[in-house]
PDB file of C-alpha atoms in Angstrom:
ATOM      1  CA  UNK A  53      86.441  98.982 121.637  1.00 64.00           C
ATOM      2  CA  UNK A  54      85.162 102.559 121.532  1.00 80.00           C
ATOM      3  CA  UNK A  55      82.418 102.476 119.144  1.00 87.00           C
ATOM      4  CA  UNK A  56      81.743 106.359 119.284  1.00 92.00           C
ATOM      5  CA  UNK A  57      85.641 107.213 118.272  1.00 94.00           C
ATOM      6  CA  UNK A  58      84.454 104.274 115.601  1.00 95.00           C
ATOM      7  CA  UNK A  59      81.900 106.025 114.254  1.00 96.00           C
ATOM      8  CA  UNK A  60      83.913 109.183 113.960  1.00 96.00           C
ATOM      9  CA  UNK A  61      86.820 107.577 112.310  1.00 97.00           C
ATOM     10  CA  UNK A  62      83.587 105.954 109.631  1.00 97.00           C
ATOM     11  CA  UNK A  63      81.846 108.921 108.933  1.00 97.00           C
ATOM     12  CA  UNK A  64      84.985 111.313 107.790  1.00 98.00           C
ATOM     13  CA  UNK A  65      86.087 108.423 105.761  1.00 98.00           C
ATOM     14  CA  UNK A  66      82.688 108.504 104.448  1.00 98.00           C
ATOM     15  CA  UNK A  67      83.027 111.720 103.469  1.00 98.00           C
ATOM     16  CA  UNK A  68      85.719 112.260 101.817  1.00 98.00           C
ATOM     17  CA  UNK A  69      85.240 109.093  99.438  1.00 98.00           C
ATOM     18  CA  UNK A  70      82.000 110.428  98.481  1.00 97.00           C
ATOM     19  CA  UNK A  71      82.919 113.900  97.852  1.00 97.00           C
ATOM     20  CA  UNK A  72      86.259 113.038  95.739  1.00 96.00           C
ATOM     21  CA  UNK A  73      88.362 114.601  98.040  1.00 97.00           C
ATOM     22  CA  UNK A  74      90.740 111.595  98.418  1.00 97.00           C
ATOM     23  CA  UNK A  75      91.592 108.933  96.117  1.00 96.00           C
ATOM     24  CA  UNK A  76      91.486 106.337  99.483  1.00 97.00           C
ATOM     25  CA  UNK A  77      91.625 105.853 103.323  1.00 98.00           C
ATOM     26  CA  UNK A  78      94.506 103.807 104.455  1.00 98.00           C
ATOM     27  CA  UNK A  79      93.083 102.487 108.014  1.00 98.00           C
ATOM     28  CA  UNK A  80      92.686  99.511 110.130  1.00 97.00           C
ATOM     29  CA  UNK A  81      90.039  96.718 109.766  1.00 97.00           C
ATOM     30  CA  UNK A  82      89.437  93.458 111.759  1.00 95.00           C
ATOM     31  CA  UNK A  83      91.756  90.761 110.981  1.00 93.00           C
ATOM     32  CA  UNK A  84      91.078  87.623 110.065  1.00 92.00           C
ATOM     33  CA  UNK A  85      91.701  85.493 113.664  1.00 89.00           C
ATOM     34  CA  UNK A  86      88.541  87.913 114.482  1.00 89.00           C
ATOM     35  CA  UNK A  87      90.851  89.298 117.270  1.00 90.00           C
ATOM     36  CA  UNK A  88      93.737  92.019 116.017  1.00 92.00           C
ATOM     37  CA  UNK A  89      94.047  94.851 113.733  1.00 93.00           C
ATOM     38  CA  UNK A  90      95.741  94.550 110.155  1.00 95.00           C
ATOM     39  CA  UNK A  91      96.037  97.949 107.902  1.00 96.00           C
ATOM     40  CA  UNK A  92      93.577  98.380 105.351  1.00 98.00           C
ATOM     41  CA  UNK A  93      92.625 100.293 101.730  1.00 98.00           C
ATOM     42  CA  UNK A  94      89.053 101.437 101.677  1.00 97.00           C
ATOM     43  CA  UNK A  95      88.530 102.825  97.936  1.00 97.00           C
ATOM     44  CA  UNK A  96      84.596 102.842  98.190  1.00 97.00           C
ATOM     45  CA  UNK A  97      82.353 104.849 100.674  1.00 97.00           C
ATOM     46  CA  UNK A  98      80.513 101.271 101.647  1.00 96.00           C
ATOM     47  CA  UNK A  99      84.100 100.048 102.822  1.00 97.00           C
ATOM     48  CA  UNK A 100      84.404 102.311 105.186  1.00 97.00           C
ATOM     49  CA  UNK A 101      82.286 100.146 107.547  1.00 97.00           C
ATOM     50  CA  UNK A 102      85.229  97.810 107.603  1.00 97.00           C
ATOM     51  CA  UNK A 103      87.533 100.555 109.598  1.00 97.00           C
ATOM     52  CA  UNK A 104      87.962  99.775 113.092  1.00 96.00           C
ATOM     53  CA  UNK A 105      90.345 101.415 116.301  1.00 95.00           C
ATOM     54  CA  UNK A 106      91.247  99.859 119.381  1.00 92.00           C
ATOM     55  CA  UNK A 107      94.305  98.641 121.403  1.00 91.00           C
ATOM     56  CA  UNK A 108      95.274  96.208 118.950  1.00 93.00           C
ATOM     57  CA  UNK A 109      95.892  98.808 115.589  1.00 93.00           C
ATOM     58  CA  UNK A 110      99.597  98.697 116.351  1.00 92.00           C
ATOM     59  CA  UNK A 111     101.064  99.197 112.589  1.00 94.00           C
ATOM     60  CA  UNK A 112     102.357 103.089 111.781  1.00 96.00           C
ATOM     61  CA  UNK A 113     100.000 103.322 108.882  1.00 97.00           C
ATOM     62  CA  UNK A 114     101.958 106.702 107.730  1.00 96.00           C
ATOM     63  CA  UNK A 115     104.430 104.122 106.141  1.00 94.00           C
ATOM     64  CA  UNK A 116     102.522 103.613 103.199  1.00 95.00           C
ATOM     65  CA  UNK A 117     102.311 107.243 102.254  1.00 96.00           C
ATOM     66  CA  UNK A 118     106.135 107.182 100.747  1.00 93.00           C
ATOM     67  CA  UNK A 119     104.472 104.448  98.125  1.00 92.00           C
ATOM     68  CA  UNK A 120     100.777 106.413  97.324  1.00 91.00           C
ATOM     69  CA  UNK A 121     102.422 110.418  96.857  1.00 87.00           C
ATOM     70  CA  UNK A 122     101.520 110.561  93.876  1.00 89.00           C
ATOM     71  CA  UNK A 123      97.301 110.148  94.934  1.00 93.00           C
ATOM     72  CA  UNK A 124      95.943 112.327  97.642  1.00 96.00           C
ATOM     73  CA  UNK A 125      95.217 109.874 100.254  1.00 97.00           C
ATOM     74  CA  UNK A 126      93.698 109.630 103.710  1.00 98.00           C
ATOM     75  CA  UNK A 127      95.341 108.085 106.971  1.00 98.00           C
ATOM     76  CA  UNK A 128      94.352 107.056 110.419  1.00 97.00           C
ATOM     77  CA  UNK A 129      97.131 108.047 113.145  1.00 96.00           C
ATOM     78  CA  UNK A 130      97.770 107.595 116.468  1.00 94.00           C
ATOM     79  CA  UNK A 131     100.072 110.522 118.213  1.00 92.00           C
ATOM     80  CA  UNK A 132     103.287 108.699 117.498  1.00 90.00           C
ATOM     81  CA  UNK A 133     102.314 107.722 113.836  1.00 92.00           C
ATOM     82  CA  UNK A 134     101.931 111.537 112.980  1.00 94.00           C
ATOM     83  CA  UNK A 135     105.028 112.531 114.129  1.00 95.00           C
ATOM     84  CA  UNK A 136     106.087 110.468 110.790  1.00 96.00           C
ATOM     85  CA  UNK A 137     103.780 112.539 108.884  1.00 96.00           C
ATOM     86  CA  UNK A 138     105.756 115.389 110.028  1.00 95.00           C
ATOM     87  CA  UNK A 139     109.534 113.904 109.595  1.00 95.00           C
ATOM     88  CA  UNK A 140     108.151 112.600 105.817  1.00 95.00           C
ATOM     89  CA  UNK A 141     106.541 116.724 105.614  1.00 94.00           C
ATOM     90  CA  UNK A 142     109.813 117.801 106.881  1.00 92.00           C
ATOM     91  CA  UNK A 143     112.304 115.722 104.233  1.00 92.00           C
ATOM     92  CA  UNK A 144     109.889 116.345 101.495  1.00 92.00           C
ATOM     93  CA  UNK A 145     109.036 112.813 101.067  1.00 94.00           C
ATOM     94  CA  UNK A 146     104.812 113.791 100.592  1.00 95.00           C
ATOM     95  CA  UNK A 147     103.105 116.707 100.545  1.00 95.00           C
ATOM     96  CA  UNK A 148     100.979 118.531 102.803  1.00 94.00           C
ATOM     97  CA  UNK A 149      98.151 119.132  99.985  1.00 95.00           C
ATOM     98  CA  UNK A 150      98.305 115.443  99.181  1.00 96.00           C
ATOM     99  CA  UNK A 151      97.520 113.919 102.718  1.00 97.00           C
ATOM    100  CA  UNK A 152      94.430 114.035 104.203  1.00 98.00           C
ATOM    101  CA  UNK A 153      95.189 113.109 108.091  1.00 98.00           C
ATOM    102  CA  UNK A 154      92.567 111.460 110.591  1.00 97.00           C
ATOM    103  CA  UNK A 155      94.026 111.821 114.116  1.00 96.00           C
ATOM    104  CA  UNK A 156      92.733 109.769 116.775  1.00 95.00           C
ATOM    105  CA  UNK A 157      93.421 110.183 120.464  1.00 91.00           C
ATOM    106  CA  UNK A 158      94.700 106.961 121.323  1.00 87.00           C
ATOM    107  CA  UNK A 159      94.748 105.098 124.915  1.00 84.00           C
ATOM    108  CA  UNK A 160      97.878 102.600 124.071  1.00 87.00           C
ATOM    109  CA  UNK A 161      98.430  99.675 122.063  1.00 89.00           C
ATOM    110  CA  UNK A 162      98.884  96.212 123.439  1.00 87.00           C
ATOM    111  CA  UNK A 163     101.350  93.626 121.979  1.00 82.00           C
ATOM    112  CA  UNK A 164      99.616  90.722 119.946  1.00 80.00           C
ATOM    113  CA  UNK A 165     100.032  87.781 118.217  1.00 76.00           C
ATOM    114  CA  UNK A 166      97.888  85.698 115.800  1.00 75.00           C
ATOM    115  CA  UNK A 167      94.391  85.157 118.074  1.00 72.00           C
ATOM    116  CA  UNK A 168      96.054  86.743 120.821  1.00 76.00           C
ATOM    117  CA  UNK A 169      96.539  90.109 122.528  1.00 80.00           C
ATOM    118  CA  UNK A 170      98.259  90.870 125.758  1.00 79.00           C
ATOM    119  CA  UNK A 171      96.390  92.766 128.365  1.00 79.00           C
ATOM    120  CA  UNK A 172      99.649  95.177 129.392  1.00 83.00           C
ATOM    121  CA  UNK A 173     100.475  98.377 127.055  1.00 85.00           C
ATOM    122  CA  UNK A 174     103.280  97.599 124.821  1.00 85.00           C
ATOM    123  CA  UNK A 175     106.467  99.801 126.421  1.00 84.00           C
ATOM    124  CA  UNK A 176     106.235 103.104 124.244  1.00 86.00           C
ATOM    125  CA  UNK A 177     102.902 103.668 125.543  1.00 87.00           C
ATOM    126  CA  UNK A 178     104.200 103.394 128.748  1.00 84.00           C
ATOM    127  CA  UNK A 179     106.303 106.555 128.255  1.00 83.00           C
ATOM    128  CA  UNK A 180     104.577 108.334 125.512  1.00 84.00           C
ATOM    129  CA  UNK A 181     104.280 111.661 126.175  1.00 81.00           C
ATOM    130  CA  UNK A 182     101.077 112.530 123.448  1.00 85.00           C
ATOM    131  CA  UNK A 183      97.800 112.263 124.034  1.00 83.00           C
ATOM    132  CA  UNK A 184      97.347 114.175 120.743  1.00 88.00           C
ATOM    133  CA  UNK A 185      98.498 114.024 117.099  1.00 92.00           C
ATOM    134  CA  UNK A 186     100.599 116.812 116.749  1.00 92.00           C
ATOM    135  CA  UNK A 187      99.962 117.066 112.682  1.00 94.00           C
ATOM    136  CA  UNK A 188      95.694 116.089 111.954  1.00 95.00           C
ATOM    137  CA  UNK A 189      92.733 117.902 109.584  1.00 97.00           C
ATOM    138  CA  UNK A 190      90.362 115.580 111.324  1.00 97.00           C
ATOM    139  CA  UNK A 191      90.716 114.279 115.385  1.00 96.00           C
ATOM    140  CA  UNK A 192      88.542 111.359 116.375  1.00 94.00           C
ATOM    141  CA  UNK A 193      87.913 111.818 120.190  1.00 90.00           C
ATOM    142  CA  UNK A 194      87.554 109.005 122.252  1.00 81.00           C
ATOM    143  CA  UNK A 195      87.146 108.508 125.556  1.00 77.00           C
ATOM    144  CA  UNK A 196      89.422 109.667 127.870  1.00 69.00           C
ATOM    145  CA  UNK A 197      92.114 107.078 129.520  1.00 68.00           C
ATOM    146  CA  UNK A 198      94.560 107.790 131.886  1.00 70.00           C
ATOM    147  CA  UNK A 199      97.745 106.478 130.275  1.00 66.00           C
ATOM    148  CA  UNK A 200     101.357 105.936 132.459  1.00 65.00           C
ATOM    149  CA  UNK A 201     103.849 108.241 131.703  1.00 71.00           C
ATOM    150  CA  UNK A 202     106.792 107.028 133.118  1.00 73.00           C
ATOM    151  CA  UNK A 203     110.805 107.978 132.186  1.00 82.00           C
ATOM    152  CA  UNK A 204     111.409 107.037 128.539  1.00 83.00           C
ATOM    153  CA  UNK A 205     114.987 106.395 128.952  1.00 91.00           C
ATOM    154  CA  UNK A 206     115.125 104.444 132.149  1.00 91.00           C
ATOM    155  CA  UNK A 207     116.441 101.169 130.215  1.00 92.00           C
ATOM    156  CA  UNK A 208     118.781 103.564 128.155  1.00 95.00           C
ATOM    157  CA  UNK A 209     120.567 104.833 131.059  1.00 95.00           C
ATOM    158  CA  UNK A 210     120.911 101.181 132.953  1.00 95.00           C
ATOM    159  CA  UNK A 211     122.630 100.140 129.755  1.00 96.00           C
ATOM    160  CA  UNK A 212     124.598 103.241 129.567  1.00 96.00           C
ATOM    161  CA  UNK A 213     125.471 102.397 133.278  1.00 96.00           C
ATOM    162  CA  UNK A 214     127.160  98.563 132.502  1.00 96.00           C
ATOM    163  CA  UNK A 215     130.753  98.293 131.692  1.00 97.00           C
ATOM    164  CA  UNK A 216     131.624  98.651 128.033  1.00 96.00           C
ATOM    165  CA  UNK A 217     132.384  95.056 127.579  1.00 96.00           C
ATOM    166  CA  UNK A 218     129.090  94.143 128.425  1.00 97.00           C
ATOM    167  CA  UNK A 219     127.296  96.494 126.308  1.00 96.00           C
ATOM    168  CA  UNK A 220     129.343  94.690 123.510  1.00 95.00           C
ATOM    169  CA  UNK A 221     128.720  91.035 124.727  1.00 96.00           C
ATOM    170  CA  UNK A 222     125.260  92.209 125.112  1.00 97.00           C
ATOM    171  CA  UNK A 223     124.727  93.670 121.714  1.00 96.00           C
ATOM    172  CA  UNK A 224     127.172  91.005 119.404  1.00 95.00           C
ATOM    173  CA  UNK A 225     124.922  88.355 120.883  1.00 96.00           C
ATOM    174  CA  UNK A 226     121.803  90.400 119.499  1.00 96.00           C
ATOM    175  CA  UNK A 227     123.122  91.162 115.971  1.00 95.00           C
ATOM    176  CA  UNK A 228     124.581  87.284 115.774  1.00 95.00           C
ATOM    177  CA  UNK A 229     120.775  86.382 115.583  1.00 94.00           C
ATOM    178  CA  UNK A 230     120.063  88.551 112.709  1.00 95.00           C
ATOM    179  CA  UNK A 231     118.859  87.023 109.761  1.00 95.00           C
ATOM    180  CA  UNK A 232     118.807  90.223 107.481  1.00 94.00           C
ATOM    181  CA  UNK A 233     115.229  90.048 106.557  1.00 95.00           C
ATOM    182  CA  UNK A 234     115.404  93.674 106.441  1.00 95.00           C
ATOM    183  CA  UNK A 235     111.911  93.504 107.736  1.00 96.00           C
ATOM    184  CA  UNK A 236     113.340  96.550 110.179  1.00 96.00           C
ATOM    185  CA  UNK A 237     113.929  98.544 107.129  1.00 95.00           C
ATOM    186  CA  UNK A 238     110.499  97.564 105.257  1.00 95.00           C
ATOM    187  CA  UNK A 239     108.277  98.317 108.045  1.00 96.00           C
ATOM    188  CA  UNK A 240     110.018 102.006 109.329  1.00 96.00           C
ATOM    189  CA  UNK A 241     108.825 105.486 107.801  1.00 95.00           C
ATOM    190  CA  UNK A 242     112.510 107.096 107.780  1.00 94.00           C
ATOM    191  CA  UNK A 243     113.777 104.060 105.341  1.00 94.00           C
ATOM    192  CA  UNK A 244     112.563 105.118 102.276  1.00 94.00           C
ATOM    193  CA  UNK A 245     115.445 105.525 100.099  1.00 92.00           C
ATOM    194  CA  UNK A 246     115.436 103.902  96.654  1.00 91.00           C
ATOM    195  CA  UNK A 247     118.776 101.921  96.751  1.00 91.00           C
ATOM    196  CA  UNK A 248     119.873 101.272 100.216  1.00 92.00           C
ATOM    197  CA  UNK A 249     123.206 101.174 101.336  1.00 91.00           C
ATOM    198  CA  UNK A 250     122.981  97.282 102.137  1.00 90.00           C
ATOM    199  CA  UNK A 251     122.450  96.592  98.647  1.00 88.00           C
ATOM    200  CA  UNK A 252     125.103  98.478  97.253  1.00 86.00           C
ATOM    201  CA  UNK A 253     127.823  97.375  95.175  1.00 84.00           C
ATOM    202  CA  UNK A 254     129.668 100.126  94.099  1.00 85.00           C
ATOM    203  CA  UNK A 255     130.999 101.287  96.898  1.00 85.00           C
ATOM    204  CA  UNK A 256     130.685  98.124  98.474  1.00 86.00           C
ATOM    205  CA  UNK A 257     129.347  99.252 102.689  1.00 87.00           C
ATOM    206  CA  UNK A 258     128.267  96.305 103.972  1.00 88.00           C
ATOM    207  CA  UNK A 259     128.787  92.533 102.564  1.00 84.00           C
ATOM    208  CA  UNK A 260     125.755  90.342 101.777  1.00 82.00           C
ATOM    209  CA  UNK A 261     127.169  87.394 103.691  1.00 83.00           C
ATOM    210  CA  UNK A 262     124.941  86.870 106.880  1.00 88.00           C
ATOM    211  CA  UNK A 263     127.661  87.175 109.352  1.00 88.00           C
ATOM    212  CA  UNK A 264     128.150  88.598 112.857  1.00 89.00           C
ATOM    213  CA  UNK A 265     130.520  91.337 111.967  1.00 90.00           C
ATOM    214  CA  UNK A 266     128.217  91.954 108.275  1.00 92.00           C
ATOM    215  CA  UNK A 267     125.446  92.459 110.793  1.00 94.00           C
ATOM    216  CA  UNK A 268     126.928  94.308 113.103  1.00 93.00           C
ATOM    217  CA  UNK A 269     127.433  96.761 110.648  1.00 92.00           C
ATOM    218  CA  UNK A 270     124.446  96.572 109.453  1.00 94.00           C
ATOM    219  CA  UNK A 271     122.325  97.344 112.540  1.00 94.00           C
ATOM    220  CA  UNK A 272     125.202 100.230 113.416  1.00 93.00           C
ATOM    221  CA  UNK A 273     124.812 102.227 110.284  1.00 94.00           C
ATOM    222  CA  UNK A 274     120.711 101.935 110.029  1.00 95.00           C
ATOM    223  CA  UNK A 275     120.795 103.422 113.504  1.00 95.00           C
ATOM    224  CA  UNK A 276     122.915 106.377 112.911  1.00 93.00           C
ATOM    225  CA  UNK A 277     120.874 106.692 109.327  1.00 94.00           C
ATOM    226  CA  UNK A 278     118.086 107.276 111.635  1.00 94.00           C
ATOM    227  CA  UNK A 279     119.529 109.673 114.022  1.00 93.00           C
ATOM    228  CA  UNK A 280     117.094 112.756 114.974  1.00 92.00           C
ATOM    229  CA  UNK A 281     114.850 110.856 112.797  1.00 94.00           C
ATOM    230  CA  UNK A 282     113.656 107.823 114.481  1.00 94.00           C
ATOM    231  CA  UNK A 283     110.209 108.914 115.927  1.00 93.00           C
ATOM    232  CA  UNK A 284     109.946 106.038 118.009  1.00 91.00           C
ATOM    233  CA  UNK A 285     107.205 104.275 116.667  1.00 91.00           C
ATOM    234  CA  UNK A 286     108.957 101.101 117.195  1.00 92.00           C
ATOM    235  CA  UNK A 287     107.898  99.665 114.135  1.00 93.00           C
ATOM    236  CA  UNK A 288     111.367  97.805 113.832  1.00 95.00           C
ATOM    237  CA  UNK A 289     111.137  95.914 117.058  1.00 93.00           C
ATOM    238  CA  UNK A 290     107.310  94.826 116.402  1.00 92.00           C
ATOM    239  CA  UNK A 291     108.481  93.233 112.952  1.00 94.00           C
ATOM    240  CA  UNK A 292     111.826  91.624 114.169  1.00 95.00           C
ATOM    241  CA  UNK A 293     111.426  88.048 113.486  1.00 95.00           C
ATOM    242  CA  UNK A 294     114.240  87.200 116.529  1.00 96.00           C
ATOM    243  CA  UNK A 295     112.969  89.666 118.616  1.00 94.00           C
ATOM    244  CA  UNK A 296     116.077  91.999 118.664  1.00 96.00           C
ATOM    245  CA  UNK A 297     115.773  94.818 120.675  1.00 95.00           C
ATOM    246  CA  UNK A 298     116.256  97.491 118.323  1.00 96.00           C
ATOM    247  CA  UNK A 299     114.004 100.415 120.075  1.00 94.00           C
ATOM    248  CA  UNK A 300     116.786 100.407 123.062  1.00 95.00           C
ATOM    249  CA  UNK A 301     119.621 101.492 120.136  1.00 95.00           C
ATOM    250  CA  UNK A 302     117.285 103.714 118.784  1.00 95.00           C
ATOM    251  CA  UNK A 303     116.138 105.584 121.534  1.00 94.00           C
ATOM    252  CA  UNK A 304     120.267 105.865 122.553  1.00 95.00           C
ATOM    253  CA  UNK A 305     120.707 107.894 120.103  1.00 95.00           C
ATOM    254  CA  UNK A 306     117.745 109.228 120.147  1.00 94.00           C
ATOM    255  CA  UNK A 307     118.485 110.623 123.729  1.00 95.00           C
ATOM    256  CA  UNK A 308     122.002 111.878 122.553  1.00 94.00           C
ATOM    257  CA  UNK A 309     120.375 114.089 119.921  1.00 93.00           C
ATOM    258  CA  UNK A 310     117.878 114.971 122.633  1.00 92.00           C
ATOM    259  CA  UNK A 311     120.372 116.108 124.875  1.00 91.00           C
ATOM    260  CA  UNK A 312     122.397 118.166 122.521  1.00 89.00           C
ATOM    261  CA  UNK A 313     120.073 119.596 120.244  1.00 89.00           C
ATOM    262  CA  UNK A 314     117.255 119.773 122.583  1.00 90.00           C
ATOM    263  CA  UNK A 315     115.338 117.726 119.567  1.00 91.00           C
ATOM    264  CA  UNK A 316     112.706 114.787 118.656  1.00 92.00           C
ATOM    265  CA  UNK A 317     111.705 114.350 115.263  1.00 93.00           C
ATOM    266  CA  UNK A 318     108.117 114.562 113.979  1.00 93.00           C
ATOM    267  CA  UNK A 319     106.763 117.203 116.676  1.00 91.00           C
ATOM    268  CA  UNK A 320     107.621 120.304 114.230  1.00 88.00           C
ATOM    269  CA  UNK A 321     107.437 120.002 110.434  1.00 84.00           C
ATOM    270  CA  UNK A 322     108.838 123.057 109.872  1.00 84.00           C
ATOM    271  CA  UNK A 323     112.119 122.306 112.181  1.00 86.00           C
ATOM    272  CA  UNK A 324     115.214 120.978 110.491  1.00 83.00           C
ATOM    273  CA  UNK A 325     116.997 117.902 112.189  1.00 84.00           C
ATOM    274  CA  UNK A 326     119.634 118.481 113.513  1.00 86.00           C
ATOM    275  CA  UNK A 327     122.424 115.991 111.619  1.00 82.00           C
ATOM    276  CA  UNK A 328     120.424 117.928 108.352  1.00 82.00           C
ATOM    277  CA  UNK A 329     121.805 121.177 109.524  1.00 81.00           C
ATOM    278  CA  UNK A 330     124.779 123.369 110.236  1.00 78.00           C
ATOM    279  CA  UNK A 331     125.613 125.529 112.564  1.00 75.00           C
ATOM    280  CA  UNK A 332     128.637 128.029 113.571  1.00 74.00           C
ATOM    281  CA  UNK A 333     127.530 128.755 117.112  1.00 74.00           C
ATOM    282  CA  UNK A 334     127.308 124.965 117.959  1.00 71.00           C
ATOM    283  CA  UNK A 335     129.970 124.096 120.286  1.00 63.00           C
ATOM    284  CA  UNK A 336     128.151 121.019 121.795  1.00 63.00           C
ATOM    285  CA  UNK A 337     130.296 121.308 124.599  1.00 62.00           C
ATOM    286  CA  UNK A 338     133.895 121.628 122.878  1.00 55.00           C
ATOM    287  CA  UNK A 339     135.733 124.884 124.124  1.00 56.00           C
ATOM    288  CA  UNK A 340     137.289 126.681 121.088  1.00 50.00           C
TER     289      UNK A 340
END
């Protein structure tokens, strides 16, 4: 644990409780097996000794801004949790003057469990490309790690490489094992919407029955919902009680819009998505 980037993190927290500039500092604290990282409120200046950072803060704390817009809050990010700062910015979900944001350089998170924590980087950090928030008012430096940056669609492209029957073998026997906990949705920055589509009765998109094909198109649609917006926090997968693999469909499409739009979401707050916008002179490869 870097105690210095610690400190850092502490003493701007510190600072804005005391002078009033925010209402509260959404961070991370110590959990209770004494081990991992859980997200945390600190409301009072003497809280702020509770904030911790190391290799086991793995939740995207920018989640909770959609439900505090209305109070001009603090929150700790790592690179990939700003880039939801920027895609909430960008959709007009919170506002700039309302957010107070503490960027920390981050080394990698490792994957945990209760009064455990794995020693390897979870796989995003093995191909995340920021060592930097791209959106912060306040950086906490730590020190510096070399990180692996390795291909981020290697896995992508060996699916895309399998015979079409076996991407659908391999993907109905994922979405079979839903449960629709919806614990995908819950946990994800770009699902914010007040009535979602799976609840919907009137016009009726997806039936409540927990059911391959009622699954099926329930993991289908959230993914092209999230299309050029996903920032790849992978959130989803973390949550997923039976461990579906969501990232890999994510990042699918998240290379497609990548390729064609020359895109990612959350680097730019001022850049429109792509699916958001339209354009004439966009041929995307069609001759007239």
């Amino acid at each position: 644990m870097d105690s210095e980037l610690i400190q850092q993190i502490r003493n701007q927290a510190r600072d804005l409780l005391e002078s009033g500039t925010v209402k509260g500092v959404i961070g991370y604290e110590r959990a209770s097996d004494g081990l991992t990282a859980r997200p945390f409120f600190a409301y009072e200046p003497a809280a702020v000794e509770r904030l911790i950072f190391d290799e086991t803060c793995s939740h995207n704390l920018a989640r909770y801004l959609v439900d505090k817009k209305n109070e001009k809050m603090a929150v700790v990010v790592k690179p990939c949790d700003s880039r939801a700062i920027n895609l909430l910015l960008n959709e007009e979900q919170i506002k700039r003057d309302m957010v107070f944001v503490i960027g920390v350089t981050c080394p990698g998170v490792v994957e945990t469990s209760w009064n455990h924590k794995d020693e390897e980087l979870q796989a995003r950090c093995k191909t995340c490309q920021l060592v930097e928030p791209p959106v912060y008012d306040f950086l906490a430096k730590g020190e510096a790690v070399e990180r692996p940056q390795g291909e981020p669609y290697l896995d992508v492209q060996e699916m895309e490489s399998k015979p079409i029957t076996e991407r659908k073998a391999f993907w109905s026997e994922q979405f079979d094992r839903c449960i629709r906990c919806y614990a995908c949705r819950q946990v994800c920055p770009g699902c914010y919407c007040p009535e979602c589509f799976v609840e919907q009765l009137n016009p009726l998109w997806v039936g409540i029955r927990i059911a391959p094909k009622e699954n099926e198109l329930w993991q289908i649609m959230r993914a092209f919902h999230l299309a050029g917006r996903c920032i790849g926090c992978d959130e989803c997968e973390r949550v997923c009680p039976v461990d579906i693999p969501l990232s890999l469909l994510n990042r699918k499409l998240e290379k497609e819009v990548k390729e064609l739009f020359d895109f990612q979401a959350g680097l730019n707050p001022e850049e429109q998505p792509p699916l958001a916008t339209f354009k004439k002179e966009e041929k995307l490869g069609f001759e007239e």
